[in-house]
Amino acid sequence: MRPLTEEETKAVFEKLYKFIGKNIKNLIDRPNEPYCFRLHKNRVYYVKEKLMKKATNVARDKLVALGTSIGKLTHTGKFRLTVGALDVISQYAKFKIWVKPSSEMQFLYGNNVLKSGLARITENTPTYTGVVIYNMADIPLGFGVTAKSTNECRSLDPNAVVAFHQADCGEFLRAEDEL
Amino acid sequence: MGGRLAKLPPPVTQLPRALPVPKAKPLTRWQQFAAKKGIVKRKRSKLLYDETTGEWRRRHGYKRANDDNDIPIIEAKATDKPGEDPFAALAAEKRERVKTNRAAQLANLKQAAKKAGPGVLPASLRLAATLPGEGGKVGKGVGKSLRRKELKDDIKTASRLAGISTASIGKFDKRLTGEKPGERAPLGKRRNFMPVTDTKAERSKAGSIAEKLLKERSDDILDIRKAMTRMESQAREERHQAKRKREEESDGRGGAKKGRKAGGGGGRGGKKGGKGSAGKAGSKGAKGFKGAAGKAGKAGKGRR
């Protein structure tokens, strides 16, 4: 376990910026309970500082995980968000998409969000931004990237992709080994 | 078995050229002479009739025809001096011929290299420091001083590698006289990570990285106050420009020679002031009109 280097921190913040914008500052400067990022076996964890200090007592090869895993770093230094970041992102999400109950399961199986499944979308969502996908009961299902902006969404045919799937809650069952 | 059977030629895979087309070499002295005279190259026969043995022997090589070494007896001529060795003379002549031939080849190469650059030299000579039997730089090779520098660098690298090939990578060995401190350090930067539990320093560092990121993308983030002030200053600027234009037009039509403080002096001065102010407003925005007014006023004063 070690703290992130400058380049790694920059990569992580850039990815998070696409979803939560200015609020990346709130991730570090939490008022009541300070959190930090730690890297362990190419996974980036978002963990309370108190917990992190306790985890330093565990040997490196015996430590499995700490806090919440928000993503993985590839061997070339690129950062990928995984479903563990959903909790963090949904708190500060800027742009949201609500999905109809009929196509909720489709998204949870890993498919993209189509126009036929789109119930609501926040105003002024630009294309290719990070967006958090909720179901009609306001439960975050996952996150993705918009394929069309809000204005373009209005004039789409029902089979067009509205948001590309990046991660969803179903991965906890499907891809349990990779988490 | 009925039907026609077409026999196709064997398949050929056309591969594209790996290297570019080589450029034409300049002609040698003989080739130029032959081209001028119209001499055509004729192929020589492999076998030659040897007079002494009376049989057909090969032209060059093992048991060749008319070999100099096979002559048993050379009869003395009237012009021969006693004490001279005719066999030695034959050998010396051959050596002379070979020498001139080599020199001619070298001269041809030098001429070709002078005309068309080192690319026309054969590959074995291209990297040579000098052409064989010659001094001076023709090929791509390095001169003597540059070679010395390369050798010196080689020695330095070798001594460095030897110095760090100990159990502690040369860290605790004494430095020799004349050795500089960095010479025996292993190459390559060692990554230094921040301490794991120093959270304050880490937080400030992460905060600065986040701030830099946000500043880079600040046009994306909407700051309402900034946008409003910018819009208001732009509107103010436009109103002022319109007002000044109206004033200048009324001045020009009136033909008044009186200078005006804000509007610029006279018809000519006013026009100049107008152009200058328009240019300045385009570039500087809110500050433009004040500076332009000052300039126009000055121009007006200069006119008088």
GROMACS .gro file of C-alpha atoms in nm:
model
  483
    1MET     CA    1   0.000   0.000   0.000
    2ARG     CA    2   0.134   0.340  -0.085
    3PRO     CA    3  -0.001   0.686  -0.156
    4LEU     CA    4  -0.048   0.785  -0.520
    5THR     CA    5   0.225   0.969  -0.710
    6GLU     CA    6   0.150   1.300  -0.876
    7GLU     CA    7   0.075   1.152  -1.215
    8GLU     CA    8  -0.146   0.884  -1.065
    9THR     CA    9  -0.338   1.139  -0.858
   10LYS     CA   10  -0.384   1.349  -1.166
   11ALA     CA   11  -0.519   1.054  -1.363
   12VAL     CA   12  -0.763   0.966  -1.086
   13PHE     CA   13  -0.887   1.323  -1.050
   14GLU     CA   14  -0.931   1.363  -1.422
   15LYS     CA   15  -1.151   1.059  -1.439
   16LEU     CA   16  -1.350   1.165  -1.135
   17TYR     CA   17  -1.384   1.518  -1.273
   18LYS     CA   18  -1.580   1.382  -1.565
   19PHE     CA   19  -1.847   1.263  -1.323
   20ILE     CA   20  -1.848   1.503  -1.034
   21GLY     CA   21  -1.682   1.817  -1.167
   22LYS     CA   22  -1.579   2.069  -0.904
   23ASN     CA   23  -1.666   1.836  -0.619
   24ILE     CA   24  -1.338   1.649  -0.639
   25LYS     CA   25  -1.220   1.893  -0.378
   26ASN     CA   26  -1.486   1.762  -0.141
   27LEU     CA   27  -1.342   1.415  -0.178
   28ILE     CA   28  -1.020   1.519  -0.012
   29ASP     CA   29  -1.136   1.797   0.217
   30ARG     CA   30  -1.418   1.622   0.392
   31PRO     CA   31  -1.507   1.824   0.703
   32ASN     CA   32  -1.591   1.551   0.954
   33GLU     CA   33  -1.390   1.246   0.854
   34PRO     CA   34  -1.074   1.284   0.641
   35TYR     CA   35  -1.035   1.035   0.358
   36CYS     CA   36  -0.737   0.953   0.142
   37PHE     CA   37  -0.643   0.753  -0.166
   38ARG     CA   38  -0.413   0.457  -0.143
   39LEU     CA   39  -0.270   0.228  -0.407
   40HIS     CA   40  -0.241  -0.142  -0.338
   41LYS     CA   41  -0.172  -0.401  -0.610
   42ASN     CA   42  -0.275  -0.164  -0.890
   43ARG     CA   43  -0.608  -0.087  -0.730
   44VAL     CA   44  -0.691   0.257  -0.598
   45TYR     CA   45  -0.877   0.260  -0.269
   46TYR     CA   46  -1.068   0.548  -0.111
   47VAL     CA   47  -1.035   0.495   0.260
   48LYS     CA   48  -1.071   0.682   0.588
   49GLU     CA   49  -0.739   0.790   0.728
   50LYS     CA   50  -0.799   0.618   1.061
   51LEU     CA   51  -0.868   0.290   0.886
   52MET     CA   52  -0.568   0.337   0.661
   53LYS     CA   53  -0.338   0.381   0.957
   54LYS     CA   54  -0.463   0.056   1.104
   55ALA     CA   55  -0.411  -0.117   0.773
   56THR     CA   56  -0.041  -0.032   0.778
   57ASN     CA   57  -0.007  -0.302   1.039
   58VAL     CA   58  -0.097  -0.573   0.790
   59ALA     CA   59   0.179  -0.718   0.573
   60ARG     CA   60   0.176  -0.613   0.212
   61ASP     CA   61   0.114  -0.954   0.062
   62LYS     CA   62  -0.146  -1.041   0.324
   63LEU     CA   63  -0.348  -0.722   0.276
   64VAL     CA   64  -0.642  -0.791   0.048
   65ALA     CA   65  -0.829  -0.461   0.036
   66LEU     CA   66  -0.903  -0.151   0.240
   67GLY     CA   67  -1.184   0.100   0.227
   68THR     CA   68  -1.365   0.107  -0.109
   69SER     CA   69  -1.189   0.021  -0.432
   70ILE     CA   70  -1.276   0.300  -0.675
   71GLY     CA   71  -1.074   0.183  -0.971
   72LYS     CA   72  -0.772   0.015  -1.120
   73LEU     CA   73  -0.448   0.154  -1.260
   74THR     CA   74  -0.322  -0.015  -1.576
   75HIS     CA   75   0.044  -0.095  -1.630
   76THR     CA   76   0.086   0.215  -1.844
   77GLY     CA   77  -0.053   0.441  -1.573
   78LYS     CA   78  -0.406   0.488  -1.704
   79PHE     CA   79  -0.690   0.483  -1.456
   80ARG     CA   80  -1.022   0.300  -1.500
   81LEU     CA   81  -1.318   0.352  -1.270
   82THR     CA   82  -1.489   0.039  -1.146
   83VAL     CA   83  -1.827  -0.012  -0.986
   84GLY     CA   84  -1.688   0.047  -0.638
   85ALA     CA   85  -1.673   0.418  -0.720
   86LEU     CA   86  -2.052   0.429  -0.762
   87ASP     CA   87  -2.105   0.510  -0.399
   88VAL     CA   88  -1.867   0.804  -0.410
   89ILE     CA   89  -1.981   0.935  -0.745
   90SER     CA   90  -2.354   0.915  -0.679
   91GLN     CA   91  -2.312   1.147  -0.382
   92TYR     CA   92  -2.173   1.429  -0.593
   93ALA     CA   93  -2.301   1.346  -0.940
   94LYS     CA   94  -2.359   1.640  -1.169
   95PHE     CA   95  -2.556   1.472  -1.446
   96LYS     CA   96  -2.805   1.193  -1.386
   97ILE     CA   97  -3.015   0.960  -1.595
   98TRP     CA   98  -3.325   0.781  -1.471
   99VAL     CA   99  -3.414   0.454  -1.632
  100LYS     CA  100  -3.760   0.300  -1.676
  101PRO     CA  101  -3.838  -0.014  -1.477
  102SER     CA  102  -3.878  -0.212  -1.799
  103SER     CA  103  -3.518  -0.167  -1.905
  104GLU     CA  104  -3.364  -0.152  -1.560
  105MET     CA  105  -3.258  -0.514  -1.580
  106GLN     CA  106  -3.111  -0.460  -1.924
  107PHE     CA  107  -2.872  -0.206  -1.784
  108LEU     CA  108  -2.788  -0.428  -1.490
  109TYR     CA  109  -2.692  -0.705  -1.730
  110GLY     CA  110  -2.436  -0.475  -1.886
  111ASN     CA  111  -2.614  -0.329  -2.188
  112ASN     CA  112  -2.619   0.037  -2.287
  113VAL     CA  113  -2.910   0.265  -2.204
  114LEU     CA  114  -3.139   0.305  -2.506
  115LYS     CA  115  -3.383   0.583  -2.576
  116SER     CA  116  -3.672   0.347  -2.511
  117GLY     CA  117  -3.548   0.295  -2.156
  118LEU     CA  118  -3.481   0.660  -2.079
  119ALA     CA  119  -3.721   0.807  -1.825
  120ARG     CA  120  -3.551   1.132  -1.724
  121ILE     CA  121  -3.226   1.310  -1.781
  122THR     CA  122  -3.085   1.623  -1.621
  123GLU     CA  123  -3.099   1.944  -1.823
  124ASN     CA  124  -2.798   2.062  -2.023
  125THR     CA  125  -2.616   1.734  -2.016
  126PRO     CA  126  -2.344   1.761  -2.280
  127THR     CA  127  -2.233   1.464  -2.491
  128TYR     CA  128  -1.956   1.235  -2.369
  129THR     CA  129  -1.977   1.337  -2.004
  130GLY     CA  130  -1.988   1.100  -1.715
  131VAL     CA  131  -2.338   1.032  -1.594
  132VAL     CA  132  -2.484   0.827  -1.305
  133ILE     CA  133  -2.777   0.603  -1.387
  134TYR     CA  134  -3.061   0.570  -1.135
  135ASN     CA  135  -3.374   0.363  -1.133
  136MET     CA  136  -3.714   0.518  -1.069
  137ALA     CA  137  -3.674   0.470  -0.693
  138ASP     CA  138  -3.362   0.688  -0.699
  139ILE     CA  139  -3.128   0.401  -0.633
  140PRO     CA  140  -2.799   0.436  -0.822
  141LEU     CA  141  -2.757   0.144  -1.059
  142GLY     CA  142  -2.430   0.233  -1.219
  143PHE     CA  143  -2.256   0.492  -1.430
  144GLY     CA  144  -2.162   0.555  -1.789
  145VAL     CA  145  -2.089   0.813  -2.055
  146THR     CA  146  -2.357   1.001  -2.246
  147ALA     CA  147  -2.378   0.936  -2.617
  148LYS     CA  148  -2.613   1.226  -2.686
  149SER     CA  149  -2.680   1.555  -2.519
  150THR     CA  150  -3.017   1.633  -2.361
  151ASN     CA  151  -3.138   1.827  -2.663
  152GLU     CA  152  -3.040   1.556  -2.904
  153CYS     CA  153  -3.208   1.296  -2.686
  154ARG     CA  154  -3.548   1.446  -2.755
  155SER     CA  155  -3.537   1.364  -3.123
  156LEU     CA  156  -3.393   1.012  -3.115
  157ASP     CA  157  -3.549   0.691  -3.234
  158PRO     CA  158  -3.619   0.435  -2.961
  159ASN     CA  159  -3.330   0.204  -3.037
  160ALA     CA  160  -3.057   0.466  -3.025
  161VAL     CA  161  -2.801   0.456  -2.749
  162VAL     CA  162  -2.834   0.735  -2.497
  163ALA     CA  163  -2.559   0.638  -2.254
  164PHE     CA  164  -2.275   0.388  -2.284
  165HIS     CA  165  -2.249   0.145  -1.999
  166GLN     CA  166  -1.932   0.161  -1.792
  167ALA     CA  167  -2.015  -0.006  -1.462
  168ASP     CA  168  -2.329  -0.133  -1.290
  169CYS     CA  169  -2.435  -0.306  -0.972
  170GLY     CA  170  -2.478  -0.637  -1.150
  171GLU     CA  171  -2.102  -0.662  -1.171
  172PHE     CA  172  -2.091  -0.753  -0.807
  173LEU     CA  173  -2.242  -1.085  -0.911
  174ARG     CA  174  -2.115  -1.122  -1.266
  175ALA     CA  175  -1.757  -1.012  -1.221
  176GLU     CA  176  -1.699  -1.100  -0.860
  177ASP     CA  177  -1.346  -1.218  -0.927
  178GLU     CA  178  -1.237  -0.897  -1.090
  179LEU     CA  179  -1.349  -0.665  -0.815
  180MET     CA  180  -1.246  -3.720  -6.881
  181GLY     CA  181  -1.418  -3.443  -7.063
  182GLY     CA  182  -1.390  -3.070  -7.019
  183ARG     CA  183  -1.101  -2.833  -7.063
  184LEU     CA  184  -0.824  -2.818  -6.817
  185ALA     CA  185  -0.646  -2.488  -6.778
  186LYS     CA  186  -0.295  -2.507  -6.644
  187LEU     CA  187  -0.225  -2.194  -6.444
  188PRO     CA  188   0.127  -2.065  -6.388
  189PRO     CA  189   0.272  -2.125  -6.044
  190PRO     CA  190   0.169  -1.855  -5.792
  191VAL     CA  191   0.403  -1.564  -5.734
  192THR     CA  192   0.376  -1.339  -5.431
  193GLN     CA  193   0.464  -0.986  -5.529
  194LEU     CA  194   0.636  -0.830  -5.234
  195PRO     CA  195   0.681  -0.455  -5.228
  196ARG     CA  196   1.032  -0.310  -5.212
  197ALA     CA  197   1.177  -0.310  -4.865
  198LEU     CA  198   1.426  -0.034  -4.940
  199PRO     CA  199   1.401   0.260  -5.178
  200VAL     CA  200   1.529   0.231  -5.534
  201PRO     CA  201   1.906   0.282  -5.538
  202LYS     CA  202   2.019   0.587  -5.727
  203ALA     CA  203   2.243   0.553  -6.033
  204LYS     CA  204   2.618   0.549  -5.971
  205PRO     CA  205   2.831   0.788  -6.179
  206LEU     CA  206   3.029   0.619  -6.456
  207THR     CA  207   3.392   0.527  -6.399
  208ARG     CA  208   3.668   0.665  -6.621
  209TRP     CA  209   3.674   0.355  -6.838
  210GLN     CA  210   3.294   0.348  -6.867
  211GLN     CA  211   3.291   0.710  -6.979
  212PHE     CA  212   3.563   0.639  -7.235
  213ALA     CA  213   3.385   0.328  -7.360
  214ALA     CA  214   3.058   0.515  -7.391
  215LYS     CA  215   3.228   0.788  -7.589
  216LYS     CA  216   3.409   0.550  -7.821
  217GLY     CA  217   3.119   0.313  -7.851
  218ILE     CA  218   3.312   0.014  -7.715
  219VAL     CA  219   3.078  -0.271  -7.632
  220LYS     CA  220   3.154  -0.512  -7.351
  221ARG     CA  221   3.216  -0.862  -7.485
  222LYS     CA  222   3.195  -1.172  -7.275
  223ARG     CA  223   3.520  -1.371  -7.249
  224SER     CA  224   3.531  -1.745  -7.301
  225LYS     CA  225   3.594  -1.962  -6.998
  226LEU     CA  226   3.848  -2.182  -7.174
  227LEU     CA  227   4.165  -2.072  -7.346
  228TYR     CA  228   4.405  -2.267  -7.562
  229ASP     CA  229   4.738  -2.297  -7.384
  230GLU     CA  230   5.027  -2.300  -7.635
  231THR     CA  231   5.286  -2.462  -7.411
  232THR     CA  232   5.076  -2.762  -7.302
  233GLY     CA  233   4.868  -2.770  -7.619
  234GLU     CA  234   4.537  -2.812  -7.443
  235TRP     CA  235   4.235  -2.607  -7.346
  236ARG     CA  236   4.266  -2.468  -7.001
  237ARG     CA  237   4.054  -2.227  -6.801
  238ARG     CA  238   4.126  -1.856  -6.831
  239HIS     CA  239   4.160  -1.784  -6.454
  240GLY     CA  240   4.215  -2.007  -6.152
  241TYR     CA  241   4.365  -2.350  -6.085
  242LYS     CA  242   4.583  -2.478  -6.371
  243ARG     CA  243   4.513  -2.171  -6.579
  244ALA     CA  244   4.636  -2.117  -6.929
  245ASN     CA  245   4.949  -1.909  -6.979
  246ASP     CA  246   5.038  -1.900  -6.611
  247ASP     CA  247   5.347  -1.700  -6.531
  248ASN     CA  248   5.466  -1.953  -6.273
  249ASP     CA  249   5.456  -2.240  -6.523
  250ILE     CA  250   5.714  -2.103  -6.763
  251PRO     CA  251   6.014  -2.339  -6.727
  252ILE     CA  252   6.275  -2.156  -6.932
  253ILE     CA  253   6.304  -1.795  -7.044
  254GLU     CA  254   6.555  -1.746  -7.320
  255ALA     CA  255   6.785  -1.452  -7.279
  256LYS     CA  256   6.752  -1.167  -7.522
  257ALA     CA  257   7.036  -0.956  -7.659
  258THR     CA  258   6.924  -0.660  -7.452
  259ASP     CA  259   6.930  -0.851  -7.123
  260LYS     CA  260   7.191  -0.756  -6.869
  261PRO     CA  261   7.366  -1.030  -6.674
  262GLY     CA  262   7.250  -1.063  -6.312
  263GLU     CA  263   6.888  -0.974  -6.384
  264ASP     CA  264   6.626  -1.229  -6.296
  265PRO     CA  265   6.358  -1.247  -6.574
  266PHE     CA  266   6.122  -1.442  -6.349
  267ALA     CA  267   6.149  -1.176  -6.081
  268ALA     CA  268   6.093  -0.917  -6.349
  269LEU     CA  269   5.771  -1.091  -6.456
  270ALA     CA  270   5.647  -1.102  -6.096
  271ALA     CA  271   5.733  -0.737  -6.046
  272GLU     CA  272   5.539  -0.643  -6.357
  273LYS     CA  273   5.238  -0.829  -6.229
  274ARG     CA  274   5.262  -0.650  -5.897
  275GLU     CA  275   5.279  -0.320  -6.080
  276ARG     CA  276   4.971  -0.399  -6.285
  277VAL     CA  277   4.776  -0.499  -5.975
  278LYS     CA  278   4.886  -0.183  -5.800
  279THR     CA  279   4.777   0.047  -6.081
  280ASN     CA  280   4.449  -0.137  -6.108
  281ARG     CA  281   4.380  -0.089  -5.738
  282ALA     CA  282   4.476   0.275  -5.756
  283ALA     CA  283   4.244   0.326  -6.052
  284GLN     CA  284   3.957   0.161  -5.863
  285LEU     CA  285   4.020   0.386  -5.567
  286ALA     CA  286   4.030   0.692  -5.787
  287ASN     CA  287   3.700   0.592  -5.941
  288LEU     CA  288   3.543   0.551  -5.599
  289LYS     CA  289   3.672   0.885  -5.486
  290GLN     CA  290   3.538   1.054  -5.795
  291ALA     CA  291   3.201   0.888  -5.752
  292ALA     CA  292   3.185   0.985  -5.384
  293LYS     CA  293   3.277   1.342  -5.469
  294LYS     CA  294   3.007   1.360  -5.732
  295ALA     CA  295   2.721   1.176  -5.570
  296GLY     CA  296   2.798   1.150  -5.200
  297PRO     CA  297   2.896   0.855  -4.984
  298GLY     CA  298   2.586   0.659  -5.083
  299VAL     CA  299   2.747   0.533  -5.401
  300LEU     CA  300   3.032   0.367  -5.214
  301PRO     CA  301   2.999  -0.004  -5.149
  302ALA     CA  302   2.860  -0.082  -4.802
  303SER     CA  303   3.190  -0.209  -4.667
  304LEU     CA  304   3.352   0.130  -4.725
  305ARG     CA  305   3.066   0.353  -4.626
  306LEU     CA  306   3.137   0.351  -4.254
  307ALA     CA  307   3.515   0.344  -4.292
  308ALA     CA  308   3.704   0.635  -4.151
  309THR     CA  309   3.918   0.649  -4.465
  310LEU     CA  310   3.918   0.472  -4.796
  311PRO     CA  311   4.173   0.190  -4.808
  312GLY     CA  312   4.518   0.323  -4.875
  313GLU     CA  313   4.403   0.679  -4.837
  314GLY     CA  314   4.385   0.948  -4.577
  315GLY     CA  315   4.111   1.205  -4.541
  316LYS     CA  316   3.738   1.171  -4.473
  317VAL     CA  317   3.526   1.035  -4.754
  318GLY     CA  318   3.288   0.791  -4.589
  319LYS     CA  319   3.055   0.852  -4.299
  320GLY     CA  320   3.322   0.746  -4.055
  321VAL     CA  321   3.447   0.956  -3.768
  322GLY     CA  322   3.776   1.135  -3.759
  323LYS     CA  323   4.054   1.056  -3.521
  324SER     CA  324   3.952   1.301  -3.247
  325LEU     CA  325   3.592   1.180  -3.247
  326ARG     CA  326   3.705   0.821  -3.226
  327ARG     CA  327   3.916   0.911  -2.928
  328LYS     CA  328   3.612   1.060  -2.757
  329GLU     CA  329   3.413   0.743  -2.821
  330LEU     CA  330   3.691   0.532  -2.675
  331LYS     CA  331   3.708   0.756  -2.372
  332ASP     CA  332   3.333   0.723  -2.317
  333ASP     CA  333   3.364   0.347  -2.351
  334ILE     CA  334   3.634   0.341  -2.084
  335LYS     CA  335   3.425   0.556  -1.854
  336THR     CA  336   3.121   0.333  -1.892
  337ALA     CA  337   3.333   0.026  -1.832
  338SER     CA  338   3.489   0.169  -1.518
  339ARG     CA  339   3.146   0.274  -1.389
  340LEU     CA  340   3.001  -0.069  -1.443
  341ALA     CA  341   3.299  -0.226  -1.271
  342GLY     CA  342   3.261   0.014  -0.981
  343ILE     CA  343   2.899  -0.071  -0.918
  344SER     CA  344   2.942  -0.445  -0.958
  345THR     CA  345   2.993  -0.500  -0.589
  346ALA     CA  346   2.754  -0.635  -0.329
  347SER     CA  347   2.648  -0.285  -0.221
  348ILE     CA  348   2.642  -0.139  -0.575
  349GLY     CA  349   2.956   0.059  -0.502
  350LYS     CA  350   2.796   0.265  -0.228
  351PHE     CA  351   3.056   0.220   0.044
  352ASP     CA  352   3.373   0.201  -0.167
  353LYS     CA  353   3.629   0.477  -0.129
  354ARG     CA  354   3.648   0.725  -0.408
  355LEU     CA  355   3.975   0.723  -0.600
  356THR     CA  356   4.182   1.036  -0.654
  357GLY     CA  357   4.058   1.221  -0.958
  358GLU     CA  358   3.717   1.055  -0.953
  359LYS     CA  359   3.420   1.288  -0.938
  360PRO     CA  360   3.138   1.208  -0.694
  361GLY     CA  361   2.869   1.122  -0.949
  362GLU     CA  362   3.086   0.905  -1.170
  363ARG     CA  363   3.030   0.575  -1.000
  364ALA     CA  364   2.662   0.613  -0.920
  365PRO     CA  365   2.433   0.361  -1.086
  366LEU     CA  366   2.229   0.520  -1.361
  367GLY     CA  367   1.854   0.557  -1.339
  368LYS     CA  368   1.638   0.753  -1.102
  369ARG     CA  369   1.502   0.576  -0.801
  370ARG     CA  370   1.133   0.643  -0.748
  371ASN     CA  371   1.062   0.809  -0.417
  372PHE     CA  372   0.715   0.766  -0.277
  373MET     CA  373   0.561   0.983  -0.014
  374PRO     CA  374   0.544   0.830   0.335
  375VAL     CA  375   0.233   0.623   0.386
  376THR     CA  376   0.101   0.783   0.700
  377ASP     CA  377   0.191   1.149   0.641
  378THR     CA  378  -0.163   1.252   0.565
  379LYS     CA  379  -0.127   1.630   0.601
  380ALA     CA  380   0.138   1.664   0.332
  381GLU     CA  381  -0.052   1.426   0.111
  382ARG     CA  382  -0.376   1.617   0.154
  383SER     CA  383  -0.215   1.951   0.067
  384LYS     CA  384  -0.047   1.796  -0.238
  385ALA     CA  385  -0.367   1.637  -0.360
  386GLY     CA  386  -0.546   1.965  -0.297
  387SER     CA  387  -0.300   2.156  -0.513
  388ILE     CA  388  -0.331   1.898  -0.793
  389ALA     CA  389  -0.710   1.926  -0.775
  390GLU     CA  390  -0.691   2.304  -0.787
  391LYS     CA  391  -0.463   2.301  -1.088
  392LEU     CA  392  -0.700   2.065  -1.265
  393LEU     CA  393  -1.000   2.281  -1.187
  394LYS     CA  394  -0.820   2.595  -1.301
  395GLU     CA  395  -0.738   2.435  -1.635
  396ARG     CA  396  -1.102   2.356  -1.692
  397SER     CA  397  -1.240   2.673  -1.538
  398ASP     CA  398  -1.421   2.776  -1.855
  399ASP     CA  399  -1.627   2.464  -1.816
  400ILE     CA  400  -1.725   2.557  -1.462
  401LEU     CA  401  -1.970   2.843  -1.465
  402ASP     CA  402  -1.894   3.124  -1.222
  403ILE     CA  403  -2.207   3.334  -1.231
  404ARG     CA  404  -2.057   3.648  -1.090
  405LYS     CA  405  -1.763   3.648  -1.330
  406ALA     CA  406  -1.990   3.586  -1.626
  407MET     CA  407  -2.221   3.867  -1.521
  408THR     CA  408  -1.947   4.123  -1.473
  409ARG     CA  409  -1.796   4.028  -1.807
  410MET     CA  410  -2.132   4.067  -1.982
  411GLU     CA  411  -2.197   4.401  -1.815
  412SER     CA  412  -1.858   4.544  -1.904
  413GLN     CA  413  -1.905   4.435  -2.264
  414ALA     CA  414  -2.246   4.603  -2.280
  415ARG     CA  415  -2.100   4.921  -2.130
  416GLU     CA  416  -1.823   4.921  -2.385
  417GLU     CA  417  -2.063   4.881  -2.676
  418ARG     CA  418  -2.281   5.168  -2.555
  419HIS     CA  419  -1.982   5.394  -2.526
  420GLN     CA  420  -1.861   5.307  -2.875
  421ALA     CA  421  -2.201   5.385  -3.023
  422LYS     CA  422  -2.210   5.716  -2.842
  423ARG     CA  423  -1.868   5.819  -2.965
  424LYS     CA  424  -1.949   5.727  -3.321
  425ARG     CA  425  -2.257   5.945  -3.314
  426GLU     CA  426  -2.056   6.234  -3.174
  427GLU     CA  427  -1.785   6.202  -3.440
  428GLU     CA  428  -2.032   6.192  -3.724
  429SER     CA  429  -2.201   6.508  -3.599
  430ASP     CA  430  -1.856   6.675  -3.566
  431GLY     CA  431  -1.748   6.579  -3.917
  432ARG     CA  432  -2.064   6.712  -4.076
  433GLY     CA  433  -2.040   7.038  -3.885
  434GLY     CA  434  -1.677   7.085  -4.006
  435ALA     CA  435  -1.590   7.244  -3.673
  436LYS     CA  436  -1.225   7.306  -3.606
  437LYS     CA  437  -1.283   7.321  -3.235
  438GLY     CA  438  -1.119   7.036  -3.056
  439ARG     CA  439  -1.331   6.835  -2.821
  440LYS     CA  440  -1.197   6.659  -2.521
  441ALA     CA  441  -1.362   6.322  -2.558
  442GLY     CA  442  -1.439   6.327  -2.926
  443GLY     CA  443  -1.095   6.399  -3.063
  444GLY     CA  444  -0.980   6.720  -3.230
  445GLY     CA  445  -1.096   6.828  -3.579
  446GLY     CA  446  -1.214   6.628  -3.876
  447ARG     CA  447  -0.881   6.465  -3.956
  448GLY     CA  448  -0.783   6.411  -3.598
  449GLY     CA  449  -1.129   6.279  -3.524
  450LYS     CA  450  -1.108   6.020  -3.801
  451LYS     CA  451  -0.771   5.902  -3.680
  452GLY     CA  452  -0.897   5.890  -3.323
  453GLY     CA  453  -1.200   5.693  -3.435
  454LYS     CA  454  -0.994   5.427  -3.611
  455GLY     CA  455  -0.753   5.400  -3.321
  456SER     CA  456  -1.028   5.366  -3.065
  457ALA     CA  457  -1.208   5.097  -3.264
  458GLY     CA  458  -0.888   4.896  -3.289
  459LYS     CA  459  -0.816   4.932  -2.922
  460ALA     CA  460  -1.164   4.838  -2.813
  461GLY     CA  461  -1.142   4.518  -3.010
  462SER     CA  462  -0.836   4.406  -2.824
  463LYS     CA  463  -0.865   4.540  -2.474
  464GLY     CA  464  -1.232   4.549  -2.392
  465ALA     CA  465  -1.325   4.763  -2.095
  466LYS     CA  466  -0.996   4.949  -2.078
  467GLY     CA  467  -1.001   5.035  -2.446
  468PHE     CA  468  -1.217   5.342  -2.453
  469LYS     CA  469  -1.022   5.533  -2.188
  470GLY     CA  470  -0.687   5.478  -2.358
  471ALA     CA  471  -0.824   5.558  -2.701
  472ALA     CA  472  -0.980   5.878  -2.579
  473GLY     CA  473  -0.647   5.986  -2.438
  474LYS     CA  474  -0.475   5.904  -2.767
  475ALA     CA  475  -0.734   6.086  -2.976
  476GLY     CA  476  -0.705   6.389  -2.752
  477LYS     CA  477  -0.328   6.390  -2.794
  478ALA     CA  478  -0.357   6.349  -3.170
  479GLY     CA  479  -0.590   6.643  -3.181
  480LYS     CA  480  -0.344   6.857  -2.989
  481GLY     CA  481  -0.064   6.754  -3.224
  482ARG     CA  482  -0.266   6.863  -3.527
  483ARG     CA  483  -0.287   7.217  -3.398
   0.00000   0.00000   0.00000
